[in-house]
Short mmCIF file of C-alpha atoms (C1' of nucleotides) in Angstrom, two decimals:
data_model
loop_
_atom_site.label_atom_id
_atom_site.label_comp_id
_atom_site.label_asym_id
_atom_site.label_seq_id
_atom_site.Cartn_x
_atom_site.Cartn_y
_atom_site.Cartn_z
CA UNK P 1 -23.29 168.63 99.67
CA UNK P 2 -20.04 166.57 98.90
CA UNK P 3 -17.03 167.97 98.03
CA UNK P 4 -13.96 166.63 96.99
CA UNK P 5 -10.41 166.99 94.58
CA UNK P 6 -9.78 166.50 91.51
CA UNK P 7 -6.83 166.54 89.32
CA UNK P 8 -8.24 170.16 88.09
CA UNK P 9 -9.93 171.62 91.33
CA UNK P 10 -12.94 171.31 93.43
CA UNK P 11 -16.21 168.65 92.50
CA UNK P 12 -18.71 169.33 94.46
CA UNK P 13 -22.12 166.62 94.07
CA UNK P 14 -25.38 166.63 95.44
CA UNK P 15 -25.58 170.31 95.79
CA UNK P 16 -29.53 171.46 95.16
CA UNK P 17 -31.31 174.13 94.22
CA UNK P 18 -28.13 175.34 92.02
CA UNK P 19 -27.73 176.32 88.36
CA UNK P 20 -25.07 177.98 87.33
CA UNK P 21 -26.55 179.23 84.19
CA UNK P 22 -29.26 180.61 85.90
CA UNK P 23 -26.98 182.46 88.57
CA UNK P 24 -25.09 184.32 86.43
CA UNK P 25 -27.66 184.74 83.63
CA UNK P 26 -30.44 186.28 85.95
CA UNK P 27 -28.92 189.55 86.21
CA UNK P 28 -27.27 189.95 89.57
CA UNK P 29 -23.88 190.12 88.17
CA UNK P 30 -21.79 191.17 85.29
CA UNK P 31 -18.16 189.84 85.28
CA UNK P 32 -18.50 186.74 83.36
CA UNK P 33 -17.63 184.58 80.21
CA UNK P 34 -19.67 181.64 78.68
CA UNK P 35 -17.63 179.07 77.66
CA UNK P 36 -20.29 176.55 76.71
CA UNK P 37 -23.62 175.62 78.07
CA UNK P 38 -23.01 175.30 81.60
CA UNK P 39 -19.53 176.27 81.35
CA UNK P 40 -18.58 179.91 82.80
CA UNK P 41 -15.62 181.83 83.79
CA UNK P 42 -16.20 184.39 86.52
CA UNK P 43 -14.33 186.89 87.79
CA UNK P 44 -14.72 188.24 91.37
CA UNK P 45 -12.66 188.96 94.25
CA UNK P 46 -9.75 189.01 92.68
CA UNK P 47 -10.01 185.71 91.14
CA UNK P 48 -10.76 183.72 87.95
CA UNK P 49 -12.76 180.87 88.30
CA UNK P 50 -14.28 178.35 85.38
CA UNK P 51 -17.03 176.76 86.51
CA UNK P 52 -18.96 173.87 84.95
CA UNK P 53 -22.45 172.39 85.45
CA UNK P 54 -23.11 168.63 84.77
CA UNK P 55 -26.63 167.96 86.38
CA UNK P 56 -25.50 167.93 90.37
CA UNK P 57 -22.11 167.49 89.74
CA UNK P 58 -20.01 171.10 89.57
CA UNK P 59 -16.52 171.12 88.89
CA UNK P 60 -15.03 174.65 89.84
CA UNK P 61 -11.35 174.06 88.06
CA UNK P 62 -7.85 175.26 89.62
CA UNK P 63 -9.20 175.91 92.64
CA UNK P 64 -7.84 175.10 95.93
CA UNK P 65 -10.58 173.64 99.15
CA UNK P 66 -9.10 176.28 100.74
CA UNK P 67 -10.41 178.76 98.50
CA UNK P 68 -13.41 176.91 97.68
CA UNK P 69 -13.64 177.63 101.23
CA UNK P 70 -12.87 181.03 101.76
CA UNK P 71 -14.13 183.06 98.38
CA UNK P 72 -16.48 180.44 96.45
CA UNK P 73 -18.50 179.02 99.20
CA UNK P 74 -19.84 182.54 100.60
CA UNK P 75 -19.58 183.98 97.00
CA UNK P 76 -21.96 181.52 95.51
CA UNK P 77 -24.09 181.24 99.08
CA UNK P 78 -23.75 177.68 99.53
CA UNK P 79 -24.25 177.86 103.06
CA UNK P 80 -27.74 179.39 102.47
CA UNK P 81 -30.69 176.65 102.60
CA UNK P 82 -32.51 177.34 99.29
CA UNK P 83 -34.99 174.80 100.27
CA UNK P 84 -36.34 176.25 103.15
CA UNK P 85 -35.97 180.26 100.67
CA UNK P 86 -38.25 178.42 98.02
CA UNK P 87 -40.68 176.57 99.92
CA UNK P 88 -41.52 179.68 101.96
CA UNK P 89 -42.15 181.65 98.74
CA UNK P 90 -43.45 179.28 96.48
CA UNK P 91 -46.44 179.51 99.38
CA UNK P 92 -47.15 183.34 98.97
CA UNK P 93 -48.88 182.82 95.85
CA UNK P 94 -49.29 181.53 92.55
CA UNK P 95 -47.50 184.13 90.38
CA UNK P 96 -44.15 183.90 92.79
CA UNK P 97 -44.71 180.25 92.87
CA UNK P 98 -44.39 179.82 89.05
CA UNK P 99 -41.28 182.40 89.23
CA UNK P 100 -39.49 180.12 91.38
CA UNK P 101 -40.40 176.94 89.57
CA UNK P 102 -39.28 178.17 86.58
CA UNK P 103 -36.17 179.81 87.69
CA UNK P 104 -35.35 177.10 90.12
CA UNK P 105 -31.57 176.97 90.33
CA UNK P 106 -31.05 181.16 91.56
CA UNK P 107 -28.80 181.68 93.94
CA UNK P 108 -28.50 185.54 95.49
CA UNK P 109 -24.62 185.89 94.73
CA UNK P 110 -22.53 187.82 97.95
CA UNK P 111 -20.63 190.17 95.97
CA UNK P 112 -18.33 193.18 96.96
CA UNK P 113 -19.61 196.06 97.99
CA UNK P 114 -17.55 198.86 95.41
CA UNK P 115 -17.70 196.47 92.80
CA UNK P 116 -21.84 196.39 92.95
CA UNK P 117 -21.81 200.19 93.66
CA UNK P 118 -19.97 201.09 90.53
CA UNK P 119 -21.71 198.18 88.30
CA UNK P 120 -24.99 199.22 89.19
CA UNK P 121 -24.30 203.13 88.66
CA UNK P 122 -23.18 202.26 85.30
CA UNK P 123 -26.10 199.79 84.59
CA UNK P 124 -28.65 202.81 84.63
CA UNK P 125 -30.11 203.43 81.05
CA UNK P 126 -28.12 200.40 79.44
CA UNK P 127 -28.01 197.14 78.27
CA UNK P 128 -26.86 194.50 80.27
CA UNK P 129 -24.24 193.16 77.40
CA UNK P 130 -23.22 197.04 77.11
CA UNK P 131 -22.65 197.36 81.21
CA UNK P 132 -20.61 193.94 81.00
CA UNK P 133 -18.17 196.11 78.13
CA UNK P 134 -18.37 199.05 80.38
CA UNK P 135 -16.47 197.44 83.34
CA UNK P 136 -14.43 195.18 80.93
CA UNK P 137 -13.52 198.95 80.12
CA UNK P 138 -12.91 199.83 83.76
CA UNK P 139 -11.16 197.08 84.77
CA UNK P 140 -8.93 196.72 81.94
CA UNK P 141 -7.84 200.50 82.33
CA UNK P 142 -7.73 200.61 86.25
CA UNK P 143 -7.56 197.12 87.86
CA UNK P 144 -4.80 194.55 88.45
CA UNK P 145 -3.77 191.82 85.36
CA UNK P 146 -4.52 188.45 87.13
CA UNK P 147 -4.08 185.96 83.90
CA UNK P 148 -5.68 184.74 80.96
CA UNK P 149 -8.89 183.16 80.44
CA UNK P 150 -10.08 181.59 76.95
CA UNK P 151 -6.91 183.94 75.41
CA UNK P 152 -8.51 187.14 77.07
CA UNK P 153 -6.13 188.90 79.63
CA UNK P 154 -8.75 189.26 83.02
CA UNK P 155 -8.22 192.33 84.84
CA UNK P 156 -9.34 192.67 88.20
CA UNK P 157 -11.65 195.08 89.00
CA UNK P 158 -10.18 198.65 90.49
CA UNK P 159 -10.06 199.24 93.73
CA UNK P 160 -11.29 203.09 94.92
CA UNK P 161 -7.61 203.90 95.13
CA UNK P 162 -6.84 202.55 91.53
CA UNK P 163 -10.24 204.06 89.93
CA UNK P 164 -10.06 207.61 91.22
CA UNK P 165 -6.54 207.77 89.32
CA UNK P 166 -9.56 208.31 87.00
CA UNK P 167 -10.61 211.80 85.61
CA UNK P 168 -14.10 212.32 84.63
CA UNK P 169 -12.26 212.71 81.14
CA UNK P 170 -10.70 209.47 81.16
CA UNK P 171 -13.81 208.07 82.13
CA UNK P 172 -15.92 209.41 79.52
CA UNK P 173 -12.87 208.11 76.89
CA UNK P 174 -14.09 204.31 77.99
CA UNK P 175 -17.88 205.36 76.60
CA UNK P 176 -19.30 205.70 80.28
CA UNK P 177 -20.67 209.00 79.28
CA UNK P 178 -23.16 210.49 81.69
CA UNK P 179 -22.21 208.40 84.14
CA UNK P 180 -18.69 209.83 84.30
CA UNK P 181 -19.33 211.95 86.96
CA UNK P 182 -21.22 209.84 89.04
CA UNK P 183 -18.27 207.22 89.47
CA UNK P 184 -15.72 210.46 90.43
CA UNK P 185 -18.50 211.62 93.27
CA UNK P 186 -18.38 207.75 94.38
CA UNK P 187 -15.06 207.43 94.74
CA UNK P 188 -14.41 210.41 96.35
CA UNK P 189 -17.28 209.67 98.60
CA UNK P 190 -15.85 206.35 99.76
CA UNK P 191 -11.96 207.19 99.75
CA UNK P 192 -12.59 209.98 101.79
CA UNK P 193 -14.72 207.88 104.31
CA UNK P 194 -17.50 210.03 104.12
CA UNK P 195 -19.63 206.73 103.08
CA UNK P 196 -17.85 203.50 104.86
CA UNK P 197 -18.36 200.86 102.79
CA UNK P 198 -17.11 198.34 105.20
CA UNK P 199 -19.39 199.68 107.80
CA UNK P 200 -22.69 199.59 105.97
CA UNK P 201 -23.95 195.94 106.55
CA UNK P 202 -24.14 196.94 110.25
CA UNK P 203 -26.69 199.22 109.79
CA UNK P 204 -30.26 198.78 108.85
CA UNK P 205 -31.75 198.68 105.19
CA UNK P 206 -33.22 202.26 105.51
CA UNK P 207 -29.64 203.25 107.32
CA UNK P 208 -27.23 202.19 104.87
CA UNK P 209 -29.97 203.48 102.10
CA UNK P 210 -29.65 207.14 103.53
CA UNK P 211 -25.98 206.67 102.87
CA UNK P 212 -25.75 205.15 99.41
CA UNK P 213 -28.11 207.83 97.66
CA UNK P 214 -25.49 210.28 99.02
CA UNK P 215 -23.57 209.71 95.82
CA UNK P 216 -24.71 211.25 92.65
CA UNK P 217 -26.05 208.95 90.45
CA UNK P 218 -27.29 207.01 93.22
CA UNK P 219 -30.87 207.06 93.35
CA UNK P 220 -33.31 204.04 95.24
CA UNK P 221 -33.04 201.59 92.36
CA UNK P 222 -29.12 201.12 92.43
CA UNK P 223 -29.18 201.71 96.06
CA UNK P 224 -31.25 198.52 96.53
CA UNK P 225 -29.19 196.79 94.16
CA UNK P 226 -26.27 197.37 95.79
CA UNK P 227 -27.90 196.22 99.67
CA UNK P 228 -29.04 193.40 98.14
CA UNK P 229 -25.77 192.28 95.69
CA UNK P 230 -23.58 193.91 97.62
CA UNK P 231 -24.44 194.15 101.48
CA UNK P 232 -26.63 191.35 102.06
CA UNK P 233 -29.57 193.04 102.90
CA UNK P 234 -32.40 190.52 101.92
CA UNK P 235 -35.36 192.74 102.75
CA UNK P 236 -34.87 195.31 100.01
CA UNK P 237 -37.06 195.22 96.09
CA UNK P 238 -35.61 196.54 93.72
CA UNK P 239 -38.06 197.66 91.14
CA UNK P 240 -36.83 198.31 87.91
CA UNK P 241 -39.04 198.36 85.06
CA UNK P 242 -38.71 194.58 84.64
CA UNK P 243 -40.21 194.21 88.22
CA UNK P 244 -42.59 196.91 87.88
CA UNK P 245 -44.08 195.33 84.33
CA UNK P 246 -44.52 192.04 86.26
CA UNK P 247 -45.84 193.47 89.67
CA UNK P 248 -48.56 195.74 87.49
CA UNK P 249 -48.95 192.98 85.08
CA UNK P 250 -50.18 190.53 87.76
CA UNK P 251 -51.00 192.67 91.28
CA UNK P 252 -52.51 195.93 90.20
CA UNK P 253 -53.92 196.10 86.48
CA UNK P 254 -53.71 199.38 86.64
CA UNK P 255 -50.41 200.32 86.77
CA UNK P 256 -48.58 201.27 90.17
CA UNK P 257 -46.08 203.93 91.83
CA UNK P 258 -42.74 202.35 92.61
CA UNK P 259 -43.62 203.29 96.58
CA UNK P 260 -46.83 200.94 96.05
CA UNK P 261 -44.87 198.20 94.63
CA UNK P 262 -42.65 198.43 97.61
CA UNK P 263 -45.06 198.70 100.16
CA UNK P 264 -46.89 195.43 98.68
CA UNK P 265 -43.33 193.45 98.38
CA UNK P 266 -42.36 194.28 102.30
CA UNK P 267 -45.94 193.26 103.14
CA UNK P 268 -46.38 190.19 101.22
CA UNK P 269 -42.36 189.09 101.08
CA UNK P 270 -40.99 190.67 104.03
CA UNK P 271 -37.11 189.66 105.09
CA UNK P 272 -37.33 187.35 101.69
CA UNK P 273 -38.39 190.45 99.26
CA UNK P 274 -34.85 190.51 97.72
CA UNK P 275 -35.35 186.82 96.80
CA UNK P 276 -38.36 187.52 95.32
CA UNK P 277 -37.74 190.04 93.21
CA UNK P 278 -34.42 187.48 91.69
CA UNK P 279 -37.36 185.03 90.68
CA UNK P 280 -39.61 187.51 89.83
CA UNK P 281 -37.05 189.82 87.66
CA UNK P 282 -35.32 186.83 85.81
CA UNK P 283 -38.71 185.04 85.01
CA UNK P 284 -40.02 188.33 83.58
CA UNK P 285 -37.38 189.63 81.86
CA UNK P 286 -36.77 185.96 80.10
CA UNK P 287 -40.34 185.36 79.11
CA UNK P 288 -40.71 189.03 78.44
CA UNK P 289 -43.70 189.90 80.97
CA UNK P 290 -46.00 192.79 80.65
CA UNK P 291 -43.37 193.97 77.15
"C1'" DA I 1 -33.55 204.54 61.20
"C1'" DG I 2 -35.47 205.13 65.25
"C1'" DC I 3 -36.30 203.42 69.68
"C1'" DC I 4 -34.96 202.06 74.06
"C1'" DA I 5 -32.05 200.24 77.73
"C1'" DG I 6 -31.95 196.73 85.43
"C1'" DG I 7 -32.58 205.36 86.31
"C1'" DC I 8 -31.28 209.56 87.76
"C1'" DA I 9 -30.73 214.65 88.19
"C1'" DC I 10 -32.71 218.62 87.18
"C1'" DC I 11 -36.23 221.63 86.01
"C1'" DG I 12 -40.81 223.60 86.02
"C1'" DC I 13 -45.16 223.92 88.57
"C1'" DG L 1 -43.94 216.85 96.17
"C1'" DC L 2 -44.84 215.55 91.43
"C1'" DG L 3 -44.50 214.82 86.61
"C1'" DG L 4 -41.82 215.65 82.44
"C1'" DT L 5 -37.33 215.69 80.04
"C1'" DG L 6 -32.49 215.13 78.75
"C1'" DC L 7 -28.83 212.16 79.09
"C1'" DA L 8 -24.08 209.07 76.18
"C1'" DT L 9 -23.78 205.13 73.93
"C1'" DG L 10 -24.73 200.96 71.31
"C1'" DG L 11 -27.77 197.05 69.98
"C1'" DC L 12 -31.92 195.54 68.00
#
DNA sequence: AGCCAGGCACCGC
DNA sequence: GCGGTGCATGGC
């Protein structure tokens, strides 16, 4: 990977087993804008960043190499060898193998913690274009104005200081509906420390599960998305019914209970299961497997 | 127009 | 414990 200035930011070249379209696309994440094919603006930690895709050349505009550094370079996992992530998996077998040849350019985005928590509570029962709205909504009402971005004004996303200001009232007025109450247990929750956010990723997968679920509206499905997204916790599956339609489709015939799915993922994927289930979600979901 | 969405809580057995 | 049902809202 080569990186170096330009009058506009940050080129990086050479950089494999990266597509931006396919990052942001596959479902991991909802705070961002397409300009044009290849062509994004994301929002996340606080910042705005366009980012464009020619072939192996990216081009991440007004950004500094210190912050390419310090907030892009975790962020988008660049220090992760994809190589070595794919060649293991592509190995398991043939169904996983076609996953990750077809959605080649994934990368497992390190995202914040609160941010994940309250994305994923909200993305129960909904849309993905809907969720995106949703914490547009949030953000907009609660978060910090940070600039403009293709004439929009970008808001960053509220802290759990800024969102408890929130009543489940006000929450329900920005068309969260049952979900209102879930995002005033979760913020209570966290501000009061009786779930320490910060302290999670030091405990094990089953640990920091035990904790998350604690919140209403928090059941194993957003819990895993949020170790995963949110915590870096690479040995969780989470098996929504995109995973489930491909894992029946393909492993059981039959149809299978969530806890088999799981038990078949940590046995056949183990410490790689939450890559797997990126290919495996984004190649199903796009090619509409088992619908 | 009705069905369903990256599920979950709650209720009956 | 387990299976069924309601849930706010909007897009297809």
């Amino acid at each position: 990977m080569n990186i170096k200035s330009f009058e506009q930011g940050i080129i990086v070249e050479g950089l494999k087993h990266f597509d931006i379209g396919q990052i942001l696309e596959c479902g991991q994440c909802f705070r961002f804008y397409k300009n044009d094919e290849q062509d994004y603006t994301v929002v996340a930690f606080k910042k705005i960043l366009r980012i464009k895709q020619e072939n192996e050349k990216i081009f991440f505009y007004h950004t500094s190499k210190k912050l390419f550094k310090e907030i892009w370079t975790p962020y988008f996992g660049l220090g992760t060898d994809y190589g070595e992530i794919k060649e293991k998996l592509s190995h398991k077998d043939e169904v996983l193998n076609e996953a990750v040849l077809n959605k080649w350019g994934i990368r497992l985005l390190v995202q914040d913690t609160w941010e994940t928590l309250i994305s994923f509570i909200i993305s129960q029962n909904k849309h993905i274009t809907h969720i995106k709205r949703l914490i547009e909504n949030l953000s907009e009402a609660y978060g910090d104005y940070i600039g403009e971005a293709m004439g929009k004004k970008i808001y960053t996303f509220p802290s759990p200081k800024q969102l408890s200001r929130a009543s489940e009232q006000d929450l329900r007025n920005l068309k969260v509906g049952f979900r209102a109450p879930y995002i005033v247990d979760a913020c209570e929750k966290v501000r009061s420390k009786e779930i320490d956010l910060d302290n999670l990723s030091s405990l094990t997968s089953i640990q920091a599960k035990e904790q998350l679920i604690k919140i209403k509206g928090v059941g194993s499905k957003v819990a895993d998305c949020v170790l995963l997204y949110g915590l870096s916790k690479y040995d969780v599956f989470p098996t929504d019914v995109w995973v489930k339609r491909i894992m029946e489709y393909y492993y059981f015939k039959d149809g299978a209970r969530i806890e088999e799915i799981h038990n078949f993922a940590k046995e056949q994927y183990g410490a790689l299961a939450g890559y797997a289930q990126q290919y495996l979600f984004y190649y199903a979901r796009d090619n509409k497997i088992g619908k």
